mmCIF file with all atom_site columns, C-alpha atoms in Angstrom:
data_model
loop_
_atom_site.group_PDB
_atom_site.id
_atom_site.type_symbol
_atom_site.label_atom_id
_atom_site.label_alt_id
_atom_site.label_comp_id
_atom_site.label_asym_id
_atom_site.label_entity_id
_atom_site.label_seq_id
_atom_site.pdbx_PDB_ins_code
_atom_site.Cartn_x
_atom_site.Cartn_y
_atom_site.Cartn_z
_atom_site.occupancy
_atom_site.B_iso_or_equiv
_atom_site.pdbx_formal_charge
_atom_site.auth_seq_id
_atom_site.auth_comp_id
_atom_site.auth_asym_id
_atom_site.auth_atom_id
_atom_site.pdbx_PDB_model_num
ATOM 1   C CA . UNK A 1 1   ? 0.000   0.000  0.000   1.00 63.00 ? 1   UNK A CA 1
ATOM 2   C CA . UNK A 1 2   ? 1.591   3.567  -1.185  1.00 73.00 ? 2   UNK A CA 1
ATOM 3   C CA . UNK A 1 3   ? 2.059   6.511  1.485   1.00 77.00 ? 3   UNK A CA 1
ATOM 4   C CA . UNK A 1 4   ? -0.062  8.855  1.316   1.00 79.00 ? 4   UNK A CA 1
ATOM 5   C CA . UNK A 1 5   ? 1.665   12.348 0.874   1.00 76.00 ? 5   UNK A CA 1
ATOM 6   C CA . UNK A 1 6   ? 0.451   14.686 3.166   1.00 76.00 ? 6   UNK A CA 1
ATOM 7   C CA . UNK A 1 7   ? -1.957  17.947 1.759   1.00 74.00 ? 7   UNK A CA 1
ATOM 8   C CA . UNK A 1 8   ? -0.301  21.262 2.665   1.00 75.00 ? 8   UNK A CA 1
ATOM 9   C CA . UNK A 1 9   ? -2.688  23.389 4.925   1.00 81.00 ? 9   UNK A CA 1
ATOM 10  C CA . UNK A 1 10  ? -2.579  26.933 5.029   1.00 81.00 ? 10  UNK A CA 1
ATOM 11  C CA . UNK A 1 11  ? -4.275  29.063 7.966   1.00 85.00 ? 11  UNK A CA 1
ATOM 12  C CA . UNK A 1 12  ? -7.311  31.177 7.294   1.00 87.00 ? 12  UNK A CA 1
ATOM 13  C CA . UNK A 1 13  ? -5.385  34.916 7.140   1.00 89.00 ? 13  UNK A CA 1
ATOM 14  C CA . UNK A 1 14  ? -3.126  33.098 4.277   1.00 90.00 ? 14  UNK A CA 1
ATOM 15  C CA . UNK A 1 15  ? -6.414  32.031 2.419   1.00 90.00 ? 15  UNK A CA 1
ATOM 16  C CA . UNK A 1 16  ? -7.932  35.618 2.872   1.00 92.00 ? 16  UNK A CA 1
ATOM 17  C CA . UNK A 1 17  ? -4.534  37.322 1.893   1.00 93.00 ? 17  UNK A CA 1
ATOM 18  C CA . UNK A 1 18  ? -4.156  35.332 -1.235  1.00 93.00 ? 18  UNK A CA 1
ATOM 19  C CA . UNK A 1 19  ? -7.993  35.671 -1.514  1.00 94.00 ? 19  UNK A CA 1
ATOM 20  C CA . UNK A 1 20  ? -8.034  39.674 -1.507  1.00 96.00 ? 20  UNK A CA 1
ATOM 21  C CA . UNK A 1 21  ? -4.809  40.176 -3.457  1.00 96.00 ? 21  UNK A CA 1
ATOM 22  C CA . UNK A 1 22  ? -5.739  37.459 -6.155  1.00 96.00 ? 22  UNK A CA 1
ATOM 23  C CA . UNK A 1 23  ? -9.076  39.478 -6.357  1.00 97.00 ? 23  UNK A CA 1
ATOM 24  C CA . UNK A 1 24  ? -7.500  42.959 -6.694  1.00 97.00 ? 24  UNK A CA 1
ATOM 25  C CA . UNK A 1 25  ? -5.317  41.406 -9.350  1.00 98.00 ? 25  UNK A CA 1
ATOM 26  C CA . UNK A 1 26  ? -7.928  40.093 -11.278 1.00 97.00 ? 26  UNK A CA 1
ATOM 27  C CA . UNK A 1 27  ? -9.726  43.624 -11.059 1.00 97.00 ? 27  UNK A CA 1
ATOM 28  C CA . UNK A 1 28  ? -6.729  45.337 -12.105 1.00 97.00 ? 28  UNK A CA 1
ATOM 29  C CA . UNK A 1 29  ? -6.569  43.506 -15.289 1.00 97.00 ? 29  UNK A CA 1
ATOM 30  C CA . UNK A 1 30  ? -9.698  43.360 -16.711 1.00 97.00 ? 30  UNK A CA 1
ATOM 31  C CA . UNK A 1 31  ? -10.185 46.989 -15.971 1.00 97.00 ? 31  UNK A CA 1
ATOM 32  C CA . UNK A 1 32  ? -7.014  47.678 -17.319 1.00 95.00 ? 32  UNK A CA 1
ATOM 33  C CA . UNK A 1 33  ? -7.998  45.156 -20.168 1.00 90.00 ? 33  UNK A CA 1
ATOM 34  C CA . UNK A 1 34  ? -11.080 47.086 -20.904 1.00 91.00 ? 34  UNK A CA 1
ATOM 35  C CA . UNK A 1 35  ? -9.172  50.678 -21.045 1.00 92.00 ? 35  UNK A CA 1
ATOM 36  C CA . UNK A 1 36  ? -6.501  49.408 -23.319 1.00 88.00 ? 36  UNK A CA 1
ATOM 37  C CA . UNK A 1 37  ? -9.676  48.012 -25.664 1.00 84.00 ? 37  UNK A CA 1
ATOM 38  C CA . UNK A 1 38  ? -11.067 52.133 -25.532 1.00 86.00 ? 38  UNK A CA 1
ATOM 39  C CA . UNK A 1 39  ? -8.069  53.729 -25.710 1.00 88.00 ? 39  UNK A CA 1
ATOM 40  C CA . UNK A 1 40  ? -7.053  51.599 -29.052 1.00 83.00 ? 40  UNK A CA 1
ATOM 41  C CA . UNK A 1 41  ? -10.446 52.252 -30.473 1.00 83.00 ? 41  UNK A CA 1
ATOM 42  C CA . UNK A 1 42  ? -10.061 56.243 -30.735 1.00 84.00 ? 42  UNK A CA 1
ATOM 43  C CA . UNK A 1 43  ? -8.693  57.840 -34.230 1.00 82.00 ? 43  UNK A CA 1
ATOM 44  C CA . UNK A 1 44  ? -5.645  60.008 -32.039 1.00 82.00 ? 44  UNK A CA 1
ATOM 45  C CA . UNK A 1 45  ? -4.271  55.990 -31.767 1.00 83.00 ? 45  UNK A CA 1
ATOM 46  C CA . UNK A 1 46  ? -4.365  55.110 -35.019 1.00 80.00 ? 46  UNK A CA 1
ATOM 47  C CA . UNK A 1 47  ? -2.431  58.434 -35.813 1.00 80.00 ? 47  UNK A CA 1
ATOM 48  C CA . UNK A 1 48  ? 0.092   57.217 -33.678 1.00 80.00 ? 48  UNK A CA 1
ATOM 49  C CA . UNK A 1 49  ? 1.423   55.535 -36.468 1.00 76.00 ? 49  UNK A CA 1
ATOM 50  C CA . UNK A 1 50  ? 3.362   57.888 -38.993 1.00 73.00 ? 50  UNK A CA 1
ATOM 51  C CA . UNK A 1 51  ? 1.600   56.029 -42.401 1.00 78.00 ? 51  UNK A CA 1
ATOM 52  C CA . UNK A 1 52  ? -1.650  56.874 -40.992 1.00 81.00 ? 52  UNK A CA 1
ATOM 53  C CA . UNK A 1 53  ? -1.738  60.440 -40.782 1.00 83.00 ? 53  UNK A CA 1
ATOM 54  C CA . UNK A 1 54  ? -2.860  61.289 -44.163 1.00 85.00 ? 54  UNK A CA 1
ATOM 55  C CA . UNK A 1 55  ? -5.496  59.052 -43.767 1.00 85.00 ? 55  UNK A CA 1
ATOM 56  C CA . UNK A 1 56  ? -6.893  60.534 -40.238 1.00 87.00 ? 56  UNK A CA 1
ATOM 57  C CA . UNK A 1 57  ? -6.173  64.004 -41.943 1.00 88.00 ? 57  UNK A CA 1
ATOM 58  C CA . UNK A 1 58  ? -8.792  62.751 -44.911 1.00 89.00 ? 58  UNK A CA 1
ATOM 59  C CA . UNK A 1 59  ? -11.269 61.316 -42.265 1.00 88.00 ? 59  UNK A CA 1
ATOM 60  C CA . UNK A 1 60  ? -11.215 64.339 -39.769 1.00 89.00 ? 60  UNK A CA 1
ATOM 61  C CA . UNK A 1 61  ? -12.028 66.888 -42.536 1.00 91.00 ? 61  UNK A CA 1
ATOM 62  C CA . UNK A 1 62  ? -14.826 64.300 -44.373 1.00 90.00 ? 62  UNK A CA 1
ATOM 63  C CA . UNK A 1 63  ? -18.208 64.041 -43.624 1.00 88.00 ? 63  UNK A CA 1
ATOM 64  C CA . UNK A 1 64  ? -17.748 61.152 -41.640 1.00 85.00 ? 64  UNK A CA 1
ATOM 65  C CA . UNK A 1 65  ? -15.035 62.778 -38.984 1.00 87.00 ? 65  UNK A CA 1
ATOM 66  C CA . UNK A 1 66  ? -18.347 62.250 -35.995 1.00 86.00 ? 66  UNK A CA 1
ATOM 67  C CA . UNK A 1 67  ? -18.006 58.307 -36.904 1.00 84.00 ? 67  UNK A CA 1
ATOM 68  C CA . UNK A 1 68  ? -15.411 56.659 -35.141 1.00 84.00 ? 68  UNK A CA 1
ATOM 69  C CA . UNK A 1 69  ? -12.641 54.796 -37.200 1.00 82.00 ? 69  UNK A CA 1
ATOM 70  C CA . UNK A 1 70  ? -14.290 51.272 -35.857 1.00 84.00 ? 70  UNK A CA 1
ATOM 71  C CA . UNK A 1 71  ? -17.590 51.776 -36.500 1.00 84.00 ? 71  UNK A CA 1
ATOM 72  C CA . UNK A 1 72  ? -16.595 51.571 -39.890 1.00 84.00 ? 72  UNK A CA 1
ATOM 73  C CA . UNK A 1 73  ? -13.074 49.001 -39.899 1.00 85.00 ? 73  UNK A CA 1
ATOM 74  C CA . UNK A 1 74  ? -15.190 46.495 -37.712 1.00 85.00 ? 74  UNK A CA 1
ATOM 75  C CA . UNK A 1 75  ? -17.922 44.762 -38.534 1.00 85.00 ? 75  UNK A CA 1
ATOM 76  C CA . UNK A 1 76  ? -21.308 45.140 -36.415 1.00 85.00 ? 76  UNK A CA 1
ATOM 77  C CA . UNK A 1 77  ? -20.979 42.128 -33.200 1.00 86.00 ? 77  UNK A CA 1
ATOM 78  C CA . UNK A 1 78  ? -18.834 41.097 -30.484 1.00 86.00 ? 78  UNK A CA 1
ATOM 79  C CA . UNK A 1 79  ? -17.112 38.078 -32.637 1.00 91.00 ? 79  UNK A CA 1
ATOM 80  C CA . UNK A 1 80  ? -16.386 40.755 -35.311 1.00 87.00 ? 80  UNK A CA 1
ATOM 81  C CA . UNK A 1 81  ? -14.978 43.151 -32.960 1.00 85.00 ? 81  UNK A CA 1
ATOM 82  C CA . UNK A 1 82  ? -12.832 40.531 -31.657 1.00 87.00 ? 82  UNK A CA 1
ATOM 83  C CA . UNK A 1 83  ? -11.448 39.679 -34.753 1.00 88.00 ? 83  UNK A CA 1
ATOM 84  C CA . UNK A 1 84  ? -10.928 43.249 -35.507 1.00 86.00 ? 84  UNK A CA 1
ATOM 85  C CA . UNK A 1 85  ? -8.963  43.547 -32.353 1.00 86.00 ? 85  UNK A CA 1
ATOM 86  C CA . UNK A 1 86  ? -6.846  40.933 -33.400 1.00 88.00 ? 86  UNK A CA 1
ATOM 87  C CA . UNK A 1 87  ? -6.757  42.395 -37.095 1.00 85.00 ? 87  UNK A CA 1
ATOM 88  C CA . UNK A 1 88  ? -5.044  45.716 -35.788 1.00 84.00 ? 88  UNK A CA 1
ATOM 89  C CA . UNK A 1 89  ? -2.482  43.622 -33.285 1.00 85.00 ? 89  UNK A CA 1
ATOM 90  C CA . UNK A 1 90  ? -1.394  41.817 -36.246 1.00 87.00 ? 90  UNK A CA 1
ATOM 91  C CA . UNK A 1 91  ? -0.756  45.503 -38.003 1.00 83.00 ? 91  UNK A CA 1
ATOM 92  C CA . UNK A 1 92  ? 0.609   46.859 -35.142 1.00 83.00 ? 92  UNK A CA 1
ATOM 93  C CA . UNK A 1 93  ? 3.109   44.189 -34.661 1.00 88.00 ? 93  UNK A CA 1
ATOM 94  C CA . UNK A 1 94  ? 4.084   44.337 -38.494 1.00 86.00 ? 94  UNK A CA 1
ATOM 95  C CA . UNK A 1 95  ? 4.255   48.234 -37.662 1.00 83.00 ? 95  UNK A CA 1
ATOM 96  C CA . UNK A 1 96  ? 6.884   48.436 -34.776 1.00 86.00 ? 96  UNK A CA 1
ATOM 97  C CA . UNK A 1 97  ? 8.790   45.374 -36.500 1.00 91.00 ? 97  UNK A CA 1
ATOM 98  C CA . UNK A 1 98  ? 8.824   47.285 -39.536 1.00 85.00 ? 98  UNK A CA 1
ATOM 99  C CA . UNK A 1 99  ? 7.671   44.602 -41.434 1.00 88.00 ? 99  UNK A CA 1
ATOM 100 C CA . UNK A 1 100 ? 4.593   46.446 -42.255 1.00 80.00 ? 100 UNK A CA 1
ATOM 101 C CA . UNK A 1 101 ? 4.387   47.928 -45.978 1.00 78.00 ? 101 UNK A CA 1
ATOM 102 C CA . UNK A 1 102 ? 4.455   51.531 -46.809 1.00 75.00 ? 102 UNK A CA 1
ATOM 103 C CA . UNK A 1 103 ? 0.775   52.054 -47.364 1.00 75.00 ? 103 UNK A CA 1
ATOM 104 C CA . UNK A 1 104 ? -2.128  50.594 -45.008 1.00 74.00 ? 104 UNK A CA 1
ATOM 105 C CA . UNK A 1 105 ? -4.904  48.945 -46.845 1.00 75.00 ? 105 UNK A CA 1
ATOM 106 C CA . UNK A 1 106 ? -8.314  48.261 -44.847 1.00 77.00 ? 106 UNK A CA 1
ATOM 107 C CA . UNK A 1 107 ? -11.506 47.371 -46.549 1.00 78.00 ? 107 UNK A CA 1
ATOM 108 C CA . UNK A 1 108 ? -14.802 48.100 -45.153 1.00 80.00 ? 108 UNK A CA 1
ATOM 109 C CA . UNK A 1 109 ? -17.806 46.028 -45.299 1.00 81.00 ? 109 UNK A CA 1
ATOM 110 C CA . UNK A 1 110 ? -21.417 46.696 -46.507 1.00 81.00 ? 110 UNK A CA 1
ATOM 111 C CA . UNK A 1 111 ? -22.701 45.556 -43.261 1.00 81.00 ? 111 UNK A CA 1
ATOM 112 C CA . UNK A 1 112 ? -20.663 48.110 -41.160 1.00 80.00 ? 112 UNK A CA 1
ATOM 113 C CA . UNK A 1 113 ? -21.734 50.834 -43.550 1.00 77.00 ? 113 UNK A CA 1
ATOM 114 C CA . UNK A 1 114 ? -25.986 49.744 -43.734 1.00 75.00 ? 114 UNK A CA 1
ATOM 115 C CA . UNK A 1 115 ? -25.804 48.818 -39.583 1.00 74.00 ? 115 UNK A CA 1
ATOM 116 C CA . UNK A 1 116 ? -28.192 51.310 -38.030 1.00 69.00 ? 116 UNK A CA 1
ATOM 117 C CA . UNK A 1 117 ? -27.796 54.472 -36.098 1.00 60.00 ? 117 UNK A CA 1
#
């Protein structure tokens, strides 16, 4: 018959520390999680990136300067949001690996142009 290997204990302040801090840590990154999702949706990030200025210079003098840059790159719908998200990473990373090429190229859909409001 095998020994059985005894189960660590740990007191009740030990469980409530790791409890609390665990929980703040959570907290901290899906709130910081959520920011970084609203900051990288406004048009003053995507003119971060030196190739894009002509571009936000065309959109913020066009009739369509009130309509934020996703409403129209993303597709209506969490799922297409999501892949958006992942969409821009991908440029991003080709951008600040320079690996990117010298002019952006986005399409936008039908259904992110006929979506209402």
């Amino acid at each position: 018959m095998k020994k059985k290997l005894p189960i660590p204990r740990i007191g009740k302040r030990t469980f409530w520390k790791i409890s609390f801090f665990g929980t703040v840590f959570l907290l901290v990154m899906i709130l910081g999680t959520i920011g970084a999702v609203h900051y990288t949706e406004r048009p003053q990030f995507c003119a971060t990136c030196h190739n894009m200025r002509p571009y936000i210079q065309a959109w913020k003098t066009s009739k369509h300067s009130d309509v934020p840059c996703v409403e129209c790159h993303f597709e209506p719908g969490v799922l297409s949001t999501i892949k958006g998200k992942f969409i821009a990473i991908n440029q991003l990373t080709k951008y600040v690996t320079r690996t990117a090429g010298p002019r952006p190229s986005a399409e936008v859909s039908d259904r992110s142009c006929l979506r209402s409001g």
